[in-house]
Amino acid sequence: MNRTNWWKHAVIYQIYPRSFQDSNGDGIGDLKGIISRLDYLEKLGIDAIWLSPVCKSPQDDNGYDISDYRDIDPMFGSLDDMEELIAEAKKRNIRILLDLVLNHSSDEHRWFLEAKKSKDNPYHDYYIWRDGEPGKAPNELKAVFGGSMWEYVPELGQYYFHQFSVKQPDLNWENPRLRQEIYDMINWWIDKGVGGFRMDVIDQIAKEPDQMITINGPRLHEYFREMSKNTFQRADLITVGEAWGADTERAKLYSAPDGSEFSMVFQFEHINLDQIPGQEKWDLAKLDFIALKNVFEKWQKELNGCGWNSLFWDNHDCPRIVSRWGNDREYRKESAKMLAIVLHGLQGTPYIFQGEELGMTNADFAIEDYKDIESVNMISERRQKGYDDADILHSLHAKSRDNARTPMHWTAEKNAGFTDGTPWIRVNPNYTQINAQENLEDPDSVFYCYQKLLALRKAHEVFVDGDFTMIGKEDPNLFAYIRENAEETMVVLANFYGDTIARPAIEVINGRQAVCANYADEADVLRPYEARMYVIGK
Ligand code: TEU
Ligand code: CA
């Protein structure tokens, strides 16, 4: 295997630290808790952990608002704990990827506290300011979490720019001193032994607010290349750029094989196909399944040989996939495995979000239970607009980011074994049936299906370099494809829905045993949510 491509065989597991494992009874997950669960992750077979932010933060957006990039938030532990985590993970051949939030900092970061002291403060230009009068924002741009992108600071007679909450002022990447501070900080973490970085909303750093440009600004790739040259290229890292706004052409730049930007792109085109186009994510629509297949096919074909994608269903911003596009009632296990098999046979780097490997489901919250800033702001905005609570709750149940953020289910004991104290957010009551202990005791569990898929990816090159052909593109239920290289053919057949359907005739798999499947025996139909993967040598 080509050494520069070793990470193409890797599988990454995302941990949302505050909800993974509490070690000291304060109800919040922490680094020591993660260390205590590394054996579990080793057993699953992962290569790297993407840790959602653990740096010092007022937690306005659960750590995506950093006030010190070089320290750990006391809620999660200390720098020593971080070093121990890196070392303990390394013993198990697992690397730690940090989540770098470089589009904005916290308004409590020292830079911002200085910046707002005066217009001639050396840090003023680390942020984006426009002169103005109260009540007359420079333009109409609306922040991701609601309200204007501009916040007035009366002492300065200026507005600062923030794409997310008012407590997340945008950094000014046009300032070379700021960029150098960022590179120094990244290098400091590389020297501490981290194995890579996930770059938060990195497609938003090159904004041009006067031209209403927030994503994909003109200098975007110039900044990426400068950053990569000054930091990542010193070490053998996995780097992934989060990009809601990347199409396949741009994605090829992100993941250029010469390593000039990042290892791979993390884009979302497949994941937003269940909302009314052009409206908010809360405006629900039925999944457009044919569009889903077309999107996957396009990315598989266009990046083959010239780029590298991430593969995911879940993360800390998305609802749980088994509740979203599977069936979390009658066919929870079957559909969780089907979704895993469909995704893990594709080209790209798979990401597993904590609990996905157990078939964890969406939260069944009441309106008062929601904690996420995006949900909380939406509730008040939509109430003001006259939506009734039943409508609001319907959208939250489907799409709130809190669906993914309920505590990890370890056991059937109190609080799912997550904490001895009071959890910071409600535990999903179905932990008594769905938890890691139960999964590990059942050879037929969702966990072992993921474990199998991870092992197959390590063993067969066809997962990395096989060409892709979609089968039955127009079929309203079938998700099937073939991957092929000079040595092997891989076939994935899946019924995406709950009705039994015909099984397409594919000659190479006749008389073959599946290497991974969610029904024990072969049949001449595809049963509800049935999925089968075959790998055949030539
Ligand atoms: O998310 C990027 C982002 O644009 C999201 O806010 C997205 O619009 C939203 O989740 C859809 O529901 C990243 C992080 O993953 C997210 O957790 C942060 O809140 C955000 O950046 C700001 O740092
Ligand atoms: Ca804790």
Coordinates of C-alpha atoms and ligand atoms in Angstrom, one line a residue:
M1 CA 0.0 0.0 0.0
N2 CA 1.2 3.5 -0.9
R3 CA 2.2 5.1 2.4
T4 CA 0.8 8.5 1.6
N5 CA -2.5 6.8 1.1
W6 CA -2.6 4.7 4.3
W7 CA -5.4 6.8 5.7
K8 CA -7.7 5.8 2.8
H9 CA -8.2 2.5 4.7
A10 CA -9.0 4.3 7.9
V11 CA -12.3 4.6 9.7
I12 CA -12.9 7.5 12.0
Y13 CA -15.1 7.6 15.1
Q14 CA -16.6 10.8 16.2
I15 CA -16.9 11.5 19.9
Y16 CA -19.1 14.3 21.3
P17 CA -17.2 14.6 24.5
R18 CA -19.9 16.1 26.8
S19 CA -22.1 13.1 26.0
F20 CA -19.7 10.2 25.8
Q21 CA -18.6 9.2 29.3
D22 CA -18.6 11.1 32.6
S23 CA -15.8 10.1 35.0
N24 CA -16.4 12.4 38.0
G25 CA -20.2 12.5 38.5
D26 CA -20.7 16.1 37.3
G27 CA -23.1 14.9 34.6
I28 CA -20.8 16.0 31.8
G29 CA -18.6 13.6 29.7
D30 CA -14.8 14.2 29.9
L31 CA -11.4 13.2 28.7
K32 CA -10.8 10.6 31.5
G33 CA -14.2 9.1 30.6
I34 CA -13.0 8.7 27.0
I35 CA -9.8 7.1 28.1
S36 CA -11.8 4.5 30.1
R37 CA -13.7 3.6 26.9
L38 CA -10.7 3.2 24.5
D39 CA -10.8 -0.6 24.8
Y40 CA -14.3 -0.6 23.5
L41 CA -13.3 1.5 20.5
E42 CA -10.3 -0.7 19.8
K43 CA -12.7 -3.6 19.7
L44 CA -14.9 -1.9 17.2
G45 CA -11.8 -1.5 15.0
I46 CA -11.5 2.2 14.4
D47 CA -8.3 4.0 13.4
A48 CA -8.9 7.6 14.7
I49 CA -11.2 9.6 16.9
W50 CA -12.5 13.0 15.9
L51 CA -13.1 14.8 19.2
S52 CA -15.6 17.6 19.0
P53 CA -14.0 20.7 20.6
V54 CA -12.6 20.3 24.1
C55 CA -10.7 23.6 24.3
K56 CA -11.5 26.3 26.8
S57 CA -14.9 27.7 26.0
P58 CA -17.9 29.5 27.6
Q59 CA -19.9 26.7 25.9
D60 CA -22.4 29.0 24.1
D61 CA -22.3 26.5 21.2
N62 CA -21.0 23.5 23.2
G63 CA -17.4 24.2 22.6
Y64 CA -17.6 25.6 19.0
D65 CA -16.9 28.9 20.6
I66 CA -13.2 28.7 21.8
S67 CA -11.7 31.2 24.3
D68 CA -8.3 29.5 24.5
Y69 CA -7.0 27.3 21.6
R70 CA -4.1 26.1 23.7
D71 CA -5.9 24.9 26.8
I72 CA -8.6 22.3 27.7
D73 CA -11.8 23.4 29.2
P74 CA -11.8 22.3 32.9
M75 CA -15.2 20.7 32.3
F76 CA -13.4 18.1 30.2
G77 CA -10.2 17.9 32.2
S78 CA -6.7 19.2 31.7
L79 CA -3.9 19.3 29.2
D80 CA -2.3 16.4 31.1
D81 CA -5.5 14.4 30.5
M82 CA -5.3 15.3 26.8
E83 CA -1.7 14.1 26.7
E84 CA -2.7 10.9 28.4
L85 CA -5.6 10.4 26.0
I86 CA -3.2 10.8 23.0
A87 CA -0.7 8.3 24.5
E88 CA -3.3 5.8 25.6
A89 CA -5.0 5.9 22.2
K90 CA -1.6 5.5 20.4
K91 CA -1.0 2.3 22.3
R92 CA -4.2 1.0 20.6
N93 CA -3.2 2.4 17.2
I94 CA -5.8 5.1 17.4
R95 CA -5.0 8.7 16.6
I96 CA -6.8 11.7 18.0
L97 CA -8.1 14.3 15.6
L98 CA -8.9 17.7 17.1
D99 CA -11.8 19.8 16.0
L100 CA -10.3 23.2 15.0
V101 CA -12.8 26.1 15.0
L102 CA -11.0 28.7 12.9
N103 CA -13.9 30.6 11.3
H104 CA -14.7 32.3 14.6
S105 CA -13.6 32.4 18.2
S106 CA -15.5 33.0 21.4
D107 CA -16.2 36.7 22.3
E108 CA -14.4 35.8 25.5
H109 CA -11.2 35.0 23.7
R110 CA -8.4 37.3 24.8
W111 CA -8.1 38.5 21.2
F112 CA -11.7 39.7 21.1
L113 CA -11.6 41.3 24.6
E114 CA -8.6 43.3 23.3
A115 CA -10.2 43.9 19.9
K116 CA -13.2 45.7 21.3
K117 CA -11.2 48.0 23.6
S118 CA -10.4 50.4 20.7
K119 CA -10.1 50.8 17.0
D120 CA -6.3 51.0 17.2
N121 CA -5.8 48.1 19.5
P122 CA -3.4 45.6 17.7
Y123 CA -6.1 42.9 17.9
H124 CA -8.9 45.0 16.5
D125 CA -8.2 43.8 13.0
Y126 CA -8.3 40.1 14.1
Y127 CA -12.1 40.5 13.7
I128 CA -14.4 42.1 11.1
W129 CA -15.8 45.5 11.9
R130 CA -17.9 48.1 10.1
D131 CA -18.7 51.6 11.3
G132 CA -22.4 52.2 11.8
E133 CA -25.3 53.5 13.9
P134 CA -27.4 51.5 16.3
G135 CA -30.4 49.8 14.6
K136 CA -28.8 50.1 11.1
A137 CA -26.8 47.0 10.5
P138 CA -24.4 47.2 7.5
N139 CA -26.6 44.7 5.6
E140 CA -29.3 42.1 5.8
L141 CA -27.2 39.0 6.3
K142 CA -28.9 36.5 8.7
A143 CA -26.9 34.5 11.1
V144 CA -27.1 30.6 11.1
F145 CA -28.5 30.6 14.6
G146 CA -31.0 33.4 13.9
G147 CA -30.8 37.2 14.0
S148 CA -28.5 39.5 12.2
M149 CA -24.9 38.7 11.3
W150 CA -24.0 42.1 12.8
E151 CA -23.7 43.0 16.4
Y152 CA -23.3 46.6 17.6
V153 CA -20.7 47.7 20.1
P154 CA -21.7 51.2 21.3
E155 CA -18.2 52.0 22.8
L156 CA -16.7 51.7 19.3
G157 CA -19.6 52.9 17.2
Q158 CA -19.0 49.7 15.1
Y159 CA -20.6 46.5 14.3
Y160 CA -18.7 43.2 14.4
F161 CA -19.5 40.3 12.0
H162 CA -20.7 36.9 13.2
Q163 CA -22.0 34.1 11.0
F164 CA -23.1 32.0 14.0
S165 CA -24.1 33.3 17.5
V166 CA -23.3 36.8 18.9
K167 CA -20.8 35.0 21.1
Q168 CA -18.9 33.6 18.0
P169 CA -17.3 36.7 16.3
D170 CA -15.8 35.8 12.9
L171 CA -12.0 35.9 12.6
N172 CA -10.5 38.1 9.9
W173 CA -8.4 35.8 7.8
E174 CA -7.2 38.7 5.7
N175 CA -4.9 39.7 8.5
P176 CA -1.6 37.9 8.1
R177 CA -0.7 38.2 11.8
L178 CA -3.9 36.3 12.7
R179 CA -3.1 33.6 10.2
Q180 CA 0.4 33.2 11.6
E181 CA -1.0 32.9 15.2
I182 CA -3.3 30.2 13.9
Y183 CA -0.5 28.3 12.2
D184 CA 1.6 28.5 15.4
M185 CA -1.2 27.1 17.4
I186 CA -1.8 24.2 15.0
N187 CA 1.9 23.4 15.1
W188 CA 1.8 23.5 18.9
W189 CA -0.9 20.8 18.8
I190 CA 1.0 18.8 16.2
D191 CA 4.0 18.8 18.5
K192 CA 1.8 17.4 21.3
G193 CA 1.1 14.4 19.1
V194 CA -2.3 14.9 17.7
G195 CA -3.0 12.8 14.6
G196 CA -4.9 15.3 12.6
F197 CA -7.7 17.9 12.5
R198 CA -11.3 18.3 11.5
M199 CA -11.7 21.9 10.3
D200 CA -15.0 23.4 11.4
V201 CA -17.0 25.4 8.7
I202 CA -13.7 26.0 6.9
D203 CA -15.5 27.0 3.7
Q204 CA -16.6 30.2 5.6
I205 CA -13.3 31.6 6.5
A206 CA -12.8 33.7 3.4
K207 CA -15.9 35.9 3.7
E208 CA -16.5 39.1 2.0
P209 CA -19.4 40.5 4.0
D210 CA -19.8 43.7 1.9
Q211 CA -20.4 41.6 -1.1
M212 CA -22.7 39.3 0.9
I213 CA -20.2 36.4 0.4
T214 CA -20.1 34.1 3.4
I215 CA -19.0 30.7 1.9
N216 CA -16.5 29.9 -0.8
G217 CA -14.9 33.4 -0.8
P218 CA -12.3 34.3 -3.4
R219 CA -9.2 33.7 -1.3
L220 CA -10.5 30.4 0.3
H221 CA -8.1 28.0 -1.4
E222 CA -5.2 30.4 -1.1
Y223 CA -5.6 30.3 2.7
F224 CA -6.0 26.5 2.7
R225 CA -2.7 26.0 0.8
E226 CA -0.9 28.5 3.0
M227 CA -2.1 26.8 6.1
S228 CA -1.4 23.3 4.9
K229 CA 2.2 24.3 3.9
N230 CA 2.9 25.9 7.2
T231 CA 1.4 23.2 9.4
F232 CA -0.1 19.9 8.1
Q233 CA 2.7 19.1 5.7
R234 CA 5.2 18.8 8.5
A235 CA 3.6 15.6 9.7
D236 CA 1.7 12.6 8.5
L237 CA -1.8 13.8 9.5
I238 CA -5.4 13.1 8.6
T239 CA -7.1 16.5 7.8
V240 CA -10.7 17.0 6.9
G241 CA -12.4 20.2 5.9
E242 CA -16.1 20.6 6.8
A243 CA -17.7 22.2 3.7
W244 CA -21.5 22.6 3.5
G245 CA -20.9 24.6 0.3
A246 CA -18.5 22.3 -1.7
D247 CA -19.5 20.8 -5.0
T248 CA -17.5 18.1 -6.6
E249 CA -15.1 20.5 -8.5
R250 CA -14.3 22.3 -5.3
A251 CA -14.0 19.1 -3.4
K252 CA -11.2 18.0 -5.7
L253 CA -9.2 21.0 -4.6
Y254 CA -9.9 20.3 -0.9
S255 CA -8.6 16.7 -1.3
A256 CA -6.1 17.2 -4.1
P257 CA -3.8 14.1 -4.2
D258 CA -0.7 16.3 -4.0
G259 CA -1.7 17.1 -0.4
S260 CA -1.7 20.8 -0.9
E261 CA -4.9 21.4 1.1
F262 CA -6.5 18.6 3.2
S263 CA -6.7 14.8 3.1
M264 CA -10.4 14.9 2.4
V265 CA -13.6 16.9 2.3
F266 CA -16.7 16.5 4.5
Q267 CA -19.6 17.6 2.4
F268 CA -23.4 17.4 2.9
E269 CA -25.1 17.1 -0.4
H270 CA -26.6 13.7 0.4
I271 CA -27.9 14.7 3.8
N272 CA -30.3 17.5 3.1
L273 CA -32.7 15.7 0.8
D274 CA -35.5 15.6 3.2
Q275 CA -36.3 19.3 3.5
I276 CA -38.3 21.6 1.3
P277 CA -35.8 23.0 -1.1
G278 CA -34.8 26.6 -0.5
Q279 CA -36.4 26.6 3.0
E280 CA -35.1 25.9 6.5
K281 CA -34.0 22.5 7.7
W282 CA -37.1 22.5 9.9
D283 CA -39.4 22.6 6.9
L284 CA -39.7 18.8 6.4
A285 CA -40.2 16.9 3.2
K286 CA -40.1 13.2 2.4
L287 CA -36.6 11.9 1.5
D288 CA -36.1 12.1 -2.3
F289 CA -34.6 8.6 -2.6
I290 CA -33.8 8.8 -6.3
A291 CA -32.0 12.1 -5.7
L292 CA -30.1 10.4 -2.9
K293 CA -28.8 7.7 -5.2
N294 CA -27.9 10.3 -7.9
V295 CA -25.9 12.3 -5.4
F296 CA -23.9 9.3 -4.2
E297 CA -23.3 8.2 -7.7
K298 CA -22.1 11.6 -8.8
W299 CA -19.6 11.9 -5.9
Q300 CA -18.4 8.3 -6.3
K301 CA -17.6 8.8 -10.0
E302 CA -16.3 12.3 -10.0
L303 CA -13.8 12.0 -7.2
N304 CA -12.5 8.6 -8.2
G305 CA -8.8 8.9 -8.7
C306 CA -8.6 12.6 -8.2
G307 CA -10.1 13.4 -4.8
W308 CA -11.3 11.9 -1.5
N309 CA -14.6 12.1 0.2
S310 CA -15.9 11.4 3.7
L311 CA -18.8 8.9 4.2
F312 CA -21.3 9.6 6.9
W313 CA -24.9 9.4 7.9
D314 CA -24.6 10.9 11.4
N315 CA -22.7 13.6 13.2
H316 CA -23.4 15.9 16.2
D317 CA -25.4 18.3 13.9
C318 CA -27.7 15.7 12.3
P319 CA -30.5 13.5 13.6
R320 CA -29.8 9.8 14.1
I321 CA -29.9 8.0 10.8
V322 CA -31.9 5.0 12.0
S323 CA -34.8 7.3 13.0
R324 CA -34.3 9.5 10.0
W325 CA -34.1 7.2 7.0
G326 CA -34.4 3.8 8.7
N327 CA -37.3 2.4 10.8
D328 CA -36.5 2.8 14.5
R329 CA -39.5 0.7 15.6
E330 CA -40.2 -2.7 13.9
Y331 CA -37.0 -2.9 12.0
R332 CA -34.5 -0.9 14.1
K333 CA -31.7 -3.4 13.9
E334 CA -32.3 -4.4 10.3
S335 CA -32.4 -0.9 9.0
A336 CA -29.4 0.3 11.1
K337 CA -27.4 -2.4 9.6
M338 CA -28.7 -1.8 6.1
L339 CA -27.7 1.8 6.3
A340 CA -24.2 0.8 7.5
I341 CA -23.7 -1.7 4.7
V342 CA -24.8 0.7 2.0
L343 CA -22.5 3.4 3.3
H344 CA -19.4 1.4 4.1
G345 CA -19.1 -0.2 0.7
L346 CA -18.5 3.2 -0.9
Q347 CA -15.3 4.9 -1.7
G348 CA -14.2 7.4 0.9
T349 CA -13.4 7.5 4.6
P350 CA -16.3 6.3 6.8
Y351 CA -17.2 8.2 9.9
I352 CA -19.2 6.6 12.8
F353 CA -20.8 9.0 15.2
Q354 CA -21.0 7.7 18.8
G355 CA -23.9 5.4 19.4
E356 CA -24.6 4.9 15.6
E357 CA -22.8 1.5 16.0
L358 CA -25.5 0.6 18.6
G359 CA -28.4 1.7 16.5
M360 CA -29.2 4.6 18.9
T361 CA -32.3 6.6 18.0
N362 CA -33.5 10.2 18.1
A363 CA -34.5 11.8 21.4
D364 CA -38.1 11.9 22.3
F365 CA -38.0 15.3 24.1
A366 CA -40.6 17.7 25.2
I367 CA -40.0 21.3 24.1
E368 CA -38.4 22.3 27.5
D369 CA -35.8 19.5 27.2
Y370 CA -34.0 21.0 24.2
K371 CA -30.6 22.6 25.0
D372 CA -29.0 23.3 21.7
I373 CA -28.7 27.0 20.8
E374 CA -30.0 26.4 17.3
S375 CA -33.1 24.6 18.6
V376 CA -33.7 27.0 21.4
N377 CA -33.5 30.0 19.1
M378 CA -35.7 28.3 16.6
I379 CA -38.4 27.7 19.2
S380 CA -38.5 31.3 20.2
E381 CA -38.4 32.5 16.6
R382 CA -41.2 30.3 15.4
R383 CA -43.3 31.0 18.4
Q384 CA -43.0 34.7 17.6
K385 CA -44.0 33.9 14.0
G386 CA -47.2 32.2 15.3
Y387 CA -46.3 28.5 14.7
D388 CA -48.0 26.3 17.3
D389 CA -45.9 24.1 19.6
A390 CA -47.0 20.9 18.1
D391 CA -45.6 22.0 14.7
I392 CA -42.4 23.2 16.3
L393 CA -42.0 19.9 18.2
H394 CA -42.6 17.9 15.1
S395 CA -39.6 19.7 13.4
L396 CA -37.4 19.3 16.5
H397 CA -38.1 15.6 16.8
A398 CA -37.0 15.2 13.2
K399 CA -34.1 17.6 13.0
S400 CA -32.9 19.0 16.3
R401 CA -29.1 18.6 16.8
D402 CA -29.9 17.4 20.3
N403 CA -31.1 14.1 18.8
A404 CA -27.5 13.1 18.4
R405 CA -26.3 14.7 21.6
T406 CA -28.1 12.6 24.2
P407 CA -25.7 10.6 26.4
M408 CA -24.1 7.4 25.0
H409 CA -25.8 4.2 26.1
W410 CA -23.3 2.0 27.8
T411 CA -25.4 -0.3 30.1
A412 CA -29.0 -0.8 31.2
E413 CA -28.2 0.7 34.6
K414 CA -29.1 4.1 35.8
N415 CA -28.4 6.9 33.3
A416 CA -27.2 4.3 30.8
G417 CA -23.9 4.0 32.7
F418 CA -23.0 7.5 31.4
T419 CA -22.8 9.3 34.8
D420 CA -23.4 8.7 38.5
G421 CA -24.7 12.3 38.7
T422 CA -27.4 14.2 36.9
P423 CA -26.8 14.2 33.1
W424 CA -26.5 17.6 31.5
I425 CA -29.1 16.6 28.9
R426 CA -31.8 13.9 29.2
V427 CA -30.9 10.3 28.6
N428 CA -33.0 8.6 26.0
P429 CA -35.2 6.2 28.0
N430 CA -34.8 3.4 25.5
Y431 CA -31.2 2.8 26.9
T432 CA -32.7 -0.2 28.8
Q433 CA -33.0 -2.0 25.5
I434 CA -30.3 -0.3 23.4
N435 CA -26.9 -0.1 24.9
A436 CA -23.3 -1.2 24.4
Q437 CA -23.4 -4.1 26.9
E438 CA -26.5 -5.6 25.2
N439 CA -24.8 -5.1 21.8
L440 CA -21.6 -6.8 22.9
E441 CA -23.5 -9.8 24.2
D442 CA -25.5 -10.4 21.1
P443 CA -23.5 -11.8 18.2
D444 CA -26.2 -10.5 15.8
S445 CA -26.0 -6.9 17.0
V446 CA -25.6 -3.7 15.1
F447 CA -22.2 -3.3 16.8
Y448 CA -20.8 -6.6 15.2
C449 CA -22.1 -5.5 11.8
Y450 CA -20.0 -2.4 12.0
Q451 CA -17.1 -4.3 13.4
K452 CA -17.3 -6.7 10.4
L453 CA -17.5 -3.8 7.9
L454 CA -14.4 -2.2 9.4
A455 CA -12.5 -5.4 9.1
L456 CA -13.5 -5.9 5.5
R457 CA -12.4 -2.4 4.6
K458 CA -8.9 -3.2 6.0
A459 CA -8.7 -6.5 4.2
H460 CA -9.8 -5.6 0.7
E461 CA -8.3 -3.0 -1.6
V462 CA -11.5 -2.8 -3.7
F463 CA -13.1 -0.7 -0.9
V464 CA -10.5 2.0 -1.6
D465 CA -9.9 1.9 -5.4
G466 CA -12.8 -0.1 -6.9
D467 CA -14.7 1.7 -9.7
F468 CA -18.4 2.3 -9.0
T469 CA -21.5 1.3 -11.0
M470 CA -25.0 2.0 -9.7
I471 CA -27.6 -0.7 -10.3
G472 CA -31.3 0.0 -10.7
K473 CA -31.0 3.8 -10.6
E474 CA -34.7 4.4 -11.0
D475 CA -35.8 1.7 -8.7
P476 CA -37.8 3.4 -5.8
N477 CA -36.7 0.9 -3.2
L478 CA -33.4 -0.7 -4.2
F479 CA -30.0 0.7 -3.4
A480 CA -27.5 -1.5 -5.2
Y481 CA -24.0 -1.0 -6.6
I482 CA -20.9 -2.8 -7.8
R483 CA -17.3 -1.8 -7.1
E484 CA -14.6 -3.4 -9.1
N485 CA -10.8 -3.4 -9.5
A486 CA -8.4 -5.7 -11.3
E487 CA -8.5 -8.3 -8.5
E488 CA -12.0 -8.2 -6.9
T489 CA -15.6 -7.4 -7.4
M490 CA -17.8 -6.1 -4.5
V491 CA -21.5 -6.1 -4.7
V492 CA -23.9 -4.3 -2.3
L493 CA -27.7 -5.1 -2.6
A494 CA -30.0 -3.2 -0.3
N495 CA -33.7 -2.7 0.2
F496 CA -34.0 0.8 1.5
Y497 CA -37.6 0.4 2.6
G498 CA -40.0 -1.9 4.5
D499 CA -41.8 -3.8 1.6
T500 CA -40.4 -7.0 0.2
I501 CA -39.0 -6.4 -3.3
A502 CA -37.6 -8.4 -6.2
R503 CA -33.9 -9.2 -6.1
P504 CA -32.0 -8.0 -9.1
A505 CA -30.1 -10.7 -11.0
I506 CA -26.3 -10.2 -10.8
E507 CA -24.4 -13.1 -12.2
V508 CA -21.2 -12.8 -10.2
I509 CA -22.9 -13.4 -6.9
N510 CA -24.9 -16.4 -7.9
G511 CA -24.3 -19.2 -5.4
R512 CA -22.1 -16.9 -3.3
Q513 CA -22.2 -16.3 0.4
A514 CA -22.5 -12.7 1.6
V515 CA -19.6 -11.4 3.6
C516 CA -21.9 -9.2 5.5
A517 CA -25.7 -9.2 5.7
N518 CA -28.6 -8.4 8.0
Y519 CA -30.6 -11.6 7.4
A520 CA -28.9 -14.9 8.0
D521 CA -30.1 -16.8 4.9
E522 CA -30.2 -16.0 1.2
A523 CA -33.6 -15.6 -0.4
D524 CA -34.8 -14.8 -3.9
V525 CA -36.4 -11.6 -2.8
L526 CA -35.1 -8.7 -0.7
R527 CA -37.0 -8.6 2.6
P528 CA -37.7 -5.4 4.6
Y529 CA -34.5 -3.4 4.9
E530 CA -32.4 -6.4 3.8
A531 CA -28.8 -5.6 2.8
R532 CA -26.1 -8.0 1.6
M533 CA -22.5 -7.4 0.7
Y534 CA -20.4 -9.7 -1.4
V535 CA -16.7 -9.7 -2.2
I536 CA -15.6 -12.0 -5.0
G537 CA -12.0 -12.6 -6.1
K538 CA -11.3 -12.8 -9.9
Ligands
TEU1 O1 -21.5 23.4 11.8 C1 -21.6 24.1 10.6 C2 -23.0 24.5 10.3 O2 -23.1 25.3 9.4 C3 -24.1 24.1 11.2 O3 -24.3 25.1 12.1 C4 -25.3 23.7 10.5 O4 -25.8 24.8 9.7 C5 -26.3 23.3 11.4 O5 -25.8 22.4 12.3 C6 -27.4 22.6 10.7 O6 -28.3 22.2 11.7 C7 -20.3 23.5 12.5 C8 -20.4 22.6 13.7 O7 -20.4 21.3 13.3 C9 -21.5 23.0 14.5 O8 -21.7 22.1 15.6 C10 -21.3 24.4 15.0 O9 -22.4 24.9 15.7 C11 -21.0 25.3 13.9 O10 -20.1 24.8 12.9 C12 -20.4 26.6 14.4 O11 -19.1 26.4 14.8
CA2 CA -17.3 15.0 34.0

